[in-house]
XYZ file of C-alpha atoms in Angstrom:
628
model
C 0.022 -0.024 0.004
C 2.744 2.456 0.956
C 4.622 2.030 -2.391
C 1.456 3.010 -4.226
C 1.933 6.759 -3.180
C 4.329 8.929 -5.141
C 4.769 11.849 -2.681
C 5.046 15.122 -4.523
C 4.374 18.669 -3.396
C 4.753 22.346 -4.203
C 4.771 25.802 -2.689
C 3.641 29.161 -3.999
C 5.903 32.192 -4.427
C 7.200 33.214 -0.996
C 5.106 35.965 0.629
C 6.773 39.244 0.388
C 7.572 41.503 3.343
C 8.809 45.108 2.755
C 10.083 45.582 6.350
C 11.144 48.859 8.036
C 12.417 48.747 11.523
C 11.801 51.608 14.094
C 15.180 51.825 15.762
C 13.501 52.993 19.029
C 11.011 50.002 19.620
C 12.250 47.359 17.135
C 8.640 47.302 15.932
C 8.243 45.975 12.509
C 6.489 48.592 10.508
C 6.222 46.506 7.419
C 3.706 46.337 4.579
C 2.997 42.705 4.723
C 1.762 41.190 1.423
C -0.676 38.441 1.975
C -0.239 35.753 -0.661
C -3.807 34.216 -0.152
C -2.889 31.705 -2.848
C -4.546 33.753 -5.600
C -3.523 37.512 -5.304
C -0.895 39.414 -3.464
C -2.779 41.805 -1.210
C -0.885 44.290 0.989
C -2.010 43.857 4.640
C -3.229 47.532 5.002
C -5.296 47.108 1.834
C -7.017 43.890 3.005
C -10.809 43.889 3.017
C -10.824 40.712 5.190
C -10.807 39.783 8.769
C -7.241 38.643 8.963
C -4.920 38.692 12.080
C -1.137 38.487 11.311
C 1.312 37.462 14.047
C 4.839 38.226 13.069
C 7.970 36.733 14.219
C 8.700 39.722 16.373
C 5.321 39.328 18.141
C 5.932 35.672 18.626
C 9.101 36.475 20.589
C 7.123 38.498 23.026
C 5.229 35.454 24.091
C 6.066 32.910 26.863
C 5.881 29.923 24.412
C 8.176 27.169 23.062
C 5.858 25.645 20.360
C 3.444 26.445 17.660
C 0.513 25.072 19.552
C 1.245 27.426 22.549
C 1.502 30.401 20.214
C -1.999 29.668 18.753
C -3.456 29.470 22.196
C -2.951 33.272 22.492
C -4.461 34.258 19.257
C -7.887 36.031 19.804
C -10.766 33.886 18.383
C -8.611 30.702 17.995
C -9.386 27.796 20.434
C -6.618 25.209 20.458
C -7.342 22.201 22.592
C -4.375 20.070 23.712
C -4.064 16.896 25.569
C -0.683 17.659 27.094
C 2.062 20.294 27.020
C 3.965 18.643 24.182
C 0.934 18.695 21.837
C 0.861 14.993 20.823
C -2.705 15.392 19.747
C -4.139 19.027 19.366
C -7.293 20.323 17.853
C -7.891 23.900 16.606
C -11.039 25.869 16.086
C -11.830 29.334 14.971
C -14.845 31.435 16.144
C -16.630 28.552 17.799
C -16.493 26.045 14.942
C -15.149 22.508 15.262
C -11.611 21.371 14.363
C -12.894 19.847 11.105
C -14.234 23.198 10.022
C -10.762 24.935 10.259
C -8.222 24.731 7.504
C -4.560 24.581 8.418
C -1.894 25.431 5.866
C 1.821 25.488 5.685
C 3.095 28.121 3.127
C -0.362 27.777 1.434
C -0.247 24.060 1.315
C -3.370 22.442 2.756
C -2.658 20.214 5.802
C -6.246 18.969 5.973
C -6.492 15.295 7.071
C -9.176 13.405 5.224
C -9.098 10.542 7.645
C -10.192 12.307 10.845
C -9.230 16.056 10.731
C -7.556 15.351 14.134
C -4.090 15.193 12.494
C -4.110 18.589 10.747
C -1.884 20.100 13.348
C 0.850 17.517 12.762
C 3.251 20.224 11.646
C 7.056 19.739 11.875
C 7.621 23.524 12.115
C 9.798 24.991 14.963
C 9.295 28.653 16.175
C 12.833 29.584 14.921
C 11.549 28.762 11.357
C 8.319 30.846 11.315
C 8.187 34.156 9.597
C 4.679 34.855 10.641
C 1.186 33.205 11.122
C -1.828 34.484 9.145
C -5.328 33.761 10.653
C -8.171 34.344 8.283
C -11.629 34.262 9.738
C -15.196 34.259 8.582
C -16.690 34.602 5.044
C -13.355 35.385 3.351
C -12.075 31.818 4.119
C -13.944 30.665 1.060
C -10.779 31.512 -1.018
C -9.288 28.280 0.380
C -12.234 26.105 -0.859
C -13.862 23.204 1.071
C -13.181 22.553 4.722
C -12.263 26.178 5.565
C -15.731 26.832 6.742
C -15.022 28.928 9.767
C -11.454 30.055 8.776
C -7.921 29.199 7.898
C -4.583 29.399 9.567
C -1.508 29.608 7.334
C 1.908 29.281 8.889
C 4.503 31.013 6.762
C 8.041 29.946 7.140
C 11.095 31.970 6.446
C 12.349 32.205 2.854
C 15.034 34.871 3.299
C 17.674 33.465 5.653
C 21.205 34.206 6.607
C 23.816 31.362 7.242
C 23.188 30.277 10.957
C 22.928 27.388 13.136
C 20.394 27.498 16.112
C 19.857 24.929 18.892
C 17.050 25.062 21.351
C 17.027 22.608 24.345
C 14.467 22.598 26.998
C 13.016 20.514 29.755
C 10.395 20.666 32.475
C 8.297 19.186 35.195
C 5.281 19.601 37.170
C 7.146 18.255 40.198
C 4.155 15.966 41.130
C 3.949 12.286 41.177
C 2.047 10.474 38.324
C -0.786 8.173 38.863
C 0.109 5.115 40.887
C -0.900 2.883 38.071
C 1.798 4.440 35.838
C 4.909 4.504 37.997
C 6.022 6.591 40.849
C 8.169 9.050 39.083
C 7.836 12.712 38.625
C 5.992 13.808 35.451
C 8.679 15.390 33.274
C 9.531 15.991 29.553
C 11.872 17.806 27.311
C 13.144 18.185 23.792
C 15.905 19.599 21.634
C 15.346 21.374 18.301
C 18.225 22.195 15.794
C 17.549 24.669 12.888
C 20.015 25.999 10.173
C 19.867 28.395 7.293
C 22.039 28.399 4.309
C 22.103 31.349 1.803
C 23.939 31.008 -1.550
C 22.738 34.136 -3.101
C 20.033 32.933 -5.642
C 19.234 29.985 -3.519
C 18.427 29.588 0.148
C 17.710 26.642 2.383
C 16.088 26.174 5.761
C 16.253 22.879 7.597
C 15.252 21.634 11.143
C 15.115 18.488 13.088
C 13.737 17.994 16.595
C 12.966 15.363 19.238
C 10.614 15.589 22.303
C 9.876 13.080 25.038
C 7.317 13.045 27.845
C 6.546 10.422 30.474
C 2.911 11.586 30.613
C 0.990 13.689 33.077
C -1.179 10.840 33.964
C -1.606 7.056 33.375
C -0.759 6.063 29.764
C -0.122 9.518 28.296
C 3.600 9.367 27.621
C 4.732 10.813 24.265
C 7.743 10.457 21.943
C 7.755 12.828 19.065
C 10.186 13.376 16.129
C 9.884 15.992 13.525
C 11.994 17.351 10.658
C 11.477 19.831 7.875
C 13.434 21.281 4.907
C 12.625 24.246 2.558
C 14.366 25.628 -0.376
C 14.057 28.549 -2.790
C 15.894 29.281 -6.046
C 15.653 32.415 -8.249
C 16.220 31.280 -11.795
C 16.162 34.841 -13.030
C 14.299 38.043 -12.547
C 10.913 36.551 -13.736
C 11.098 32.831 -12.678
C 11.609 31.111 -9.442
C 11.269 27.712 -7.937
C 10.556 26.577 -4.344
C 10.174 23.294 -2.730
C 9.758 21.931 0.874
C 9.297 18.641 2.822
C 8.273 17.769 6.343
C 8.125 14.520 8.397
C 6.520 13.905 11.791
C 6.439 10.779 13.852
C 4.402 10.803 17.081
C 3.791 8.086 19.540
C 1.660 8.653 22.565
C -0.670 6.938 25.050
C -4.199 7.989 24.235
C -5.958 7.525 27.470
C -9.254 9.314 27.234
C -8.401 10.853 23.988
C -11.402 9.631 21.890
C -13.626 7.166 23.517
C -13.438 7.744 27.456
C -13.731 5.927 29.772
C -13.269 2.768 27.493
C -9.962 3.775 25.946
C -7.695 3.761 29.082
C -5.228 1.349 27.525
C -5.238 2.899 24.062
C -2.055 3.816 22.225
C -1.457 5.722 18.877
C 1.324 6.092 16.365
C 0.942 8.713 13.703
C 3.496 9.310 10.786
C 2.913 12.229 8.305
C 4.973 13.149 5.275
C 4.508 16.137 3.068
C 6.520 17.013 -0.005
C 5.838 20.038 -2.185
C 7.298 21.681 -5.377
C 6.138 24.936 -6.925
C 7.166 27.800 -9.174
C 6.400 31.324 -10.020
C 6.490 32.752 -13.490
C 6.154 36.505 -14.432
C 4.908 36.254 -18.078
C 4.797 39.958 -18.503
C 4.246 43.105 -16.436
C 0.487 42.128 -16.105
C 0.434 38.372 -15.773
C 1.793 36.017 -13.155
C 1.256 32.181 -13.208
C 1.923 29.922 -10.139
C 1.628 26.151 -10.506
C 2.131 23.912 -7.490
C 1.860 20.025 -6.785
C 1.852 18.627 -3.376
C 1.358 15.431 -1.617
C 0.395 14.591 1.999
C 0.706 10.950 3.243
C -0.455 9.854 6.800
C -0.232 6.571 8.588
C -2.290 6.090 11.725
C -1.846 3.004 13.977
C -4.436 3.222 16.768
C -4.342 0.387 19.358
C -7.367 0.348 21.638
C -5.567 -2.092 23.744
C -1.853 -1.260 23.660
C -0.751 -4.682 25.307
C -2.973 -6.878 22.952
C -2.731 -6.225 19.404
C -4.837 -9.128 18.447
C -8.054 -7.082 18.823
C -9.494 -3.619 18.370
C -6.488 -2.332 16.389
C -7.065 0.162 13.487
C -4.448 0.715 10.775
C -5.217 3.612 8.485
C -3.115 4.751 5.347
C -4.360 7.885 3.850
C -3.053 10.102 0.990
C -3.968 13.403 -0.543
C -2.403 14.495 -3.880
C -2.978 18.136 -4.784
C -2.424 20.122 -7.865
C -2.975 23.902 -8.206
C -2.667 26.433 -10.963
C -3.134 30.137 -9.997
C -2.908 33.152 -12.096
C -3.129 36.885 -11.408
C -3.737 39.449 -14.043
C -3.287 43.307 -13.431
C -5.272 45.655 -15.721
C -6.505 49.323 -15.648
C -9.842 48.246 -14.235
C -8.526 46.066 -11.443
C -6.722 42.874 -10.544
C -8.081 39.361 -11.471
C -7.307 36.163 -9.879
C -8.307 32.885 -11.426
C -7.240 29.255 -10.964
C -7.989 25.548 -10.579
C -7.138 23.025 -7.866
C -7.409 19.303 -7.602
C -7.370 17.169 -4.598
C -7.443 13.344 -4.762
C -8.041 11.651 -1.495
C -7.857 7.920 -0.624
C -7.709 5.660 2.375
C -6.888 2.019 3.120
C -7.924 1.118 6.609
C -8.522 -1.984 8.622
C -11.355 -0.266 10.381
C -12.824 2.172 7.684
C -12.299 0.081 4.620
C -10.905 1.214 1.275
C -12.379 4.638 -0.181
C -11.363 7.360 -2.443
C -12.919 10.656 -3.606
C -11.847 13.453 -5.876
C -12.357 17.127 -5.596
C -12.116 19.760 -8.216
C -12.186 23.516 -7.500
C -12.378 26.558 -9.817
C -12.048 30.054 -8.437
C -12.269 33.683 -9.709
C -11.603 36.915 -7.789
C -11.623 40.560 -8.683
C -9.968 43.339 -6.543
C -9.919 47.048 -7.128
C -9.839 50.457 -5.281
C -12.413 53.149 -6.020
C -12.125 56.824 -5.044
C -8.806 55.921 -3.220
C -10.837 54.891 -0.197
C -13.243 52.116 -1.196
C -11.526 48.644 -1.422
C -13.672 45.916 -3.059
C -12.890 42.266 -3.411
C -15.567 39.861 -4.994
C -15.280 36.318 -6.086
C -16.617 32.761 -6.101
C -15.435 29.149 -5.609
C -16.978 26.406 -7.738
C -16.456 22.988 -6.392
C -17.149 19.442 -7.619
C -16.757 16.335 -5.513
C -17.271 12.904 -6.692
C -19.217 12.009 -3.563
C -21.322 15.085 -3.166
C -21.728 16.683 -6.674
C -21.382 20.356 -7.601
C -21.667 23.502 -5.539
C -20.545 26.988 -5.764
C -19.707 29.532 -3.018
C -19.914 33.372 -3.728
C -18.665 36.119 -1.590
C -17.846 39.816 -1.316
C -15.492 41.850 0.890
C -15.579 45.599 1.114
C -13.480 48.140 3.230
C -13.651 51.889 3.482
C -10.981 54.239 4.823
C -12.606 56.889 7.024
C -9.325 58.568 7.460
C -5.610 57.566 7.659
C -6.149 55.678 10.921
C -9.619 54.200 10.697
C -10.919 51.577 8.424
C -14.420 49.772 8.353
C -15.079 46.571 6.498
C -17.832 44.074 5.768
C -17.928 40.560 4.415
C -20.606 38.120 3.134
C -19.863 34.648 1.777
C -20.617 31.049 1.666
C -18.484 27.843 2.434
C -18.609 24.111 2.854
C -17.273 21.277 5.026
C -17.365 17.606 3.787
C -17.420 14.770 6.212
C -14.164 13.086 7.085
C -13.567 9.333 6.470
C -13.956 8.823 10.163
C -17.259 10.619 10.308
C -18.615 8.333 7.564
C -17.121 4.855 8.222
C -15.564 4.403 11.723
C -16.505 1.420 13.776
C -15.086 1.722 17.256
C -17.911 0.268 19.398
C -18.644 0.865 22.193
C -17.301 4.505 21.674
C -17.987 5.650 18.133
C -19.587 4.601 14.978
C -19.753 6.448 11.607
C -22.713 7.471 9.428
C -22.231 6.897 5.576
C -25.415 8.828 4.829
C -23.920 12.102 6.092
C -24.279 15.295 3.788
C -21.793 18.127 3.727
C -22.248 21.241 5.944
C -22.862 24.418 4.168
C -22.705 27.901 5.626
C -23.542 31.447 4.896
C -21.594 34.021 7.000
C -21.930 37.813 7.616
C -19.281 40.091 9.290
C -18.802 43.707 9.980
C -15.603 45.134 11.615
C -13.510 48.295 12.310
C -9.801 48.848 12.490
C -7.601 51.465 13.967
C -3.868 51.668 13.556
C -1.671 54.450 14.287
C 2.102 54.366 15.194
C 2.356 51.771 17.878
C -1.415 51.459 18.699
C -3.694 48.853 16.939
C -7.391 48.230 17.629
C -9.815 45.801 15.973
C -13.391 44.996 16.635
C -15.920 42.804 14.712
C -19.353 41.187 14.924
C -20.426 38.149 12.892
C -23.231 35.713 12.142
C -22.652 32.154 10.771
C -25.649 30.054 9.535
C -24.749 26.418 8.951
C -27.217 24.120 7.345
C -27.026 20.173 7.687
C -24.907 20.802 10.821
C -22.916 17.659 11.874
C -22.830 16.645 15.434
C -21.839 13.499 17.244
C -24.834 12.428 19.407
C -26.354 9.468 21.303
C -29.647 8.714 23.027
C -27.935 7.223 26.334
C -24.649 6.639 27.986
C -24.999 2.953 26.784
C -25.025 3.829 23.127
C -22.034 4.815 20.940
C -21.676 8.341 19.586
C -22.638 8.596 15.978
C -22.589 11.772 13.611
C -25.839 13.073 12.217
C -27.011 16.046 10.163
C -28.936 17.563 13.018
C -30.463 20.664 11.425
C -29.084 24.148 11.455
C -26.719 25.942 13.747
C -26.580 29.746 14.142
C -23.375 31.196 15.621
C -23.206 34.865 16.586
C -20.110 36.429 17.925
C -18.284 39.617 18.988
C -14.454 40.006 19.063
C -12.337 42.982 20.118
C -8.597 43.368 20.669
C -6.232 46.001 21.319
C -2.309 46.100 21.395
C 0.212 48.909 22.227
C 4.060 48.917 22.146
C 5.842 51.591 24.217
C 9.523 52.690 24.243
C 10.050 53.768 27.774
C 13.705 54.551 27.371
C 16.473 53.557 24.972
C 17.059 50.522 26.970
C 13.558 49.761 28.111
C 10.465 48.417 26.143
C 6.923 47.692 27.236
C 4.213 46.126 25.330
C 0.658 44.809 26.241
C -2.388 43.400 24.496
C -5.969 42.537 25.483
C -8.637 40.756 23.569
C -12.123 39.361 24.298
C -14.567 37.173 22.254
C -18.218 36.281 23.037
C -19.959 33.612 21.219
C -23.647 32.692 21.216
C -24.687 29.505 19.496
C -28.215 28.441 18.635
C -28.901 24.998 17.291
C -32.207 23.941 15.720
C -31.911 20.278 16.378
C -33.727 18.109 14.028
C -32.893 14.902 15.795
C -34.110 13.159 18.819
C -30.742 12.816 20.406
C -30.391 13.966 23.981
C -26.607 14.027 24.353
C -24.021 15.919 22.153
C -20.384 15.137 22.140
C -19.180 18.571 21.346
C -21.707 20.933 22.901
C -19.954 20.882 26.248
C -16.768 21.883 24.317
C -18.146 24.822 22.462
C -16.356 28.018 23.356
C -18.494 30.863 24.872
C -16.203 33.411 26.474
C -12.495 33.945 25.695
C -10.457 36.777 27.308
C -6.682 37.069 26.676
C -4.365 39.679 28.343
C -0.563 39.838 28.254
C 2.236 42.050 28.941
C 5.955 41.962 27.945
C 8.898 44.021 29.328
C 12.531 44.263 28.595
C 15.383 46.091 30.337
C 18.669 45.821 28.531
C 19.209 41.969 28.114
C 16.593 40.999 30.692
C 12.950 40.268 29.695
C 9.690 39.049 31.367
C 6.580 37.892 29.562
C 3.309 37.351 31.233
C 0.250 35.958 29.517
C -3.264 35.027 30.777
C -6.239 33.523 29.141
C -9.701 32.878 30.503
C -11.802 30.199 28.829
C -15.596 29.486 29.497
C -17.191 26.672 27.353
C -20.773 26.173 26.850
C -21.616 23.699 29.597
C -18.387 23.694 31.713
C -16.931 26.042 34.367
C -14.497 28.711 33.131
C -10.825 28.510 33.965
C -7.921 30.997 33.973
C -4.414 29.815 32.791
C -1.533 32.162 33.336
C 2.036 31.628 31.871
C 5.121 33.592 32.656
C 8.764 33.519 31.310
C 11.996 35.219 32.642
C 14.696 35.317 30.168
C 18.307 36.752 29.879
C 19.889 37.395 26.468
C 23.646 36.656 26.181
C 25.573 37.649 22.946
C 25.153 34.239 21.462
C 22.491 32.503 23.590
C 19.406 33.030 25.561
C 18.509 31.285 28.744
C 15.020 31.206 30.173
C 12.642 29.735 32.833
C 9.028 29.410 32.030
C 6.048 28.499 34.288
C 2.992 27.246 32.495
C -0.329 27.379 34.551
C 1.304 29.511 37.107
C -1.626 29.494 39.669
C -2.083 25.743 39.262
C -5.613 25.827 37.768
C -7.536 22.406 37.181
C -9.059 22.487 33.702
C -9.696 20.334 30.694
C -9.239 21.471 27.161
C -10.782 18.219 25.811
C -13.759 16.674 27.598
C -12.025 13.737 29.244
C -8.387 14.821 29.451
C -7.260 16.806 32.495
C -4.357 19.172 31.592
C -1.167 19.220 33.874
C -1.028 21.415 36.895
C 1.751 24.032 37.232
C 4.522 23.121 34.773
C 8.048 24.592 35.175
C 10.511 24.563 32.249
C 14.054 25.499 31.803
C 15.537 26.283 28.348
C 18.518 27.533 26.466
C 18.483 28.961 22.956
C 21.858 29.189 21.212
C 22.297 30.819 17.833
C 25.571 30.890 15.899
C 25.651 33.173 12.777
C 28.136 32.130 10.241
C 30.082 34.975 8.700
C 31.158 34.604 4.953
C 34.589 35.576 3.995
C 34.828 38.059 1.314
C 36.423 36.869 -2.035
């Protein structure tokens, strides 16, 4: 089965950043150009609800992994099952993890098997240029399964010659469950990243290893990840780019999917992505960007880790993707058109053997009128061999009230098709699939305002999302397995506000702070007779995030807090703090996660660790080139 797959991939032209640095604050005052797969749109000219987290802002957070970064993005709900992220789900604006698209440099990481594995990314923080979070109606530009939004992790394309090593370890200093040994809960990892610049070509590569003995019975993890990315400028009008990533996760899965029956479950997940693409400027008006990519995933789920003769599920899934994007600039505006194909198949001891094909066509138009009115309209046409033909139109407009204030509005439609797990799983007594499921379809409406002046940034938005044929996992009683059904319609309304400011106190002191709040109000018109929903209790209702960072010469402190209240659970507050000192070539730090020792769960049956203390060192060696 494995030899069947030819693993190819491709990446779009690197996203452009025209950076200017304010020497007093080190604040990046760049005009970021959002690639969006179709058109290059300067961030300040965007008509869409998009939040960009730059590498400079990431450095101001008390985090060591991508999952931890996303936990502090307003409107993003990441639910982990431990501090090393062996299995993490991510949601946007109150949607489910299967309604959120995750991309790496524009390459879709969507997992057709279960959607749980979309966050299997081999990307260290040192390789990230920025993170783009696109919410609401505008996510239609990414096609199916970006129903509530999309998260695009952009890695660095412009690198110097360097080697960077990040080593870290930590513990909660509490004994584990008696059934899993008497040692202390602890874990750690090491990550090595290097950049090579050869003028017209550049290379970025990384490899990392993490181990944890698990915060409770049967939750130990052993993770390996590696990535490589290359870019080559053939001439002024043509370039080629490529990348590859591999991740190998092994972890005890006690309570992850079918609690309380899965106490002895264990899972091994291996993911490989390869990608190749190019960019061609045909003339001053026309740019063409082809890309091919392939994502292969193996999932070995053992319901009884010590008895492989029963209840073991082996899944081999593959997604081959091809894209051809074109952008044409004219006197009457910019046009983006293209086609993408995704071929998905799975061979599974539990789900059976299935395949489906998806073809998407898209068209967009962008222009500015009267120097103040920005307009972006478009549509996505989709054909799926299982569900037929649909189309998803949308429009985004923005208006500059003055140099500092901009208001914007969006309307659009989108779709999410069921995963293979939704359709075919058979894990009694925990879960069973439903092959008669129909896709979810949504119409979304959003209005927002943005203020940006010097070092002050404010954003506020309100939205409504109407999903028809909403999919929920339900059951009639605790003795029945959960099964997905199209339960009718769901209406989600929400409000989101955020504010950020950076202050240069003195030449050797800097202070920054940020606050955000989101309120969500879901309403489900349930057409089924089910009395228990698997995901209702996990639906986000209140999210408040507040943080501050301060540096004095080479010393820094970062303090972040997030309050989470889910639909049917009590709220909880998690605070993280980091103290660090920067030496000429390396940084040392101590980080405390869950400072006030809150008891909480991000996924229904999996309690998160109590206070977790970590020590780390980050060493960077810049290689100086000798002049010829």
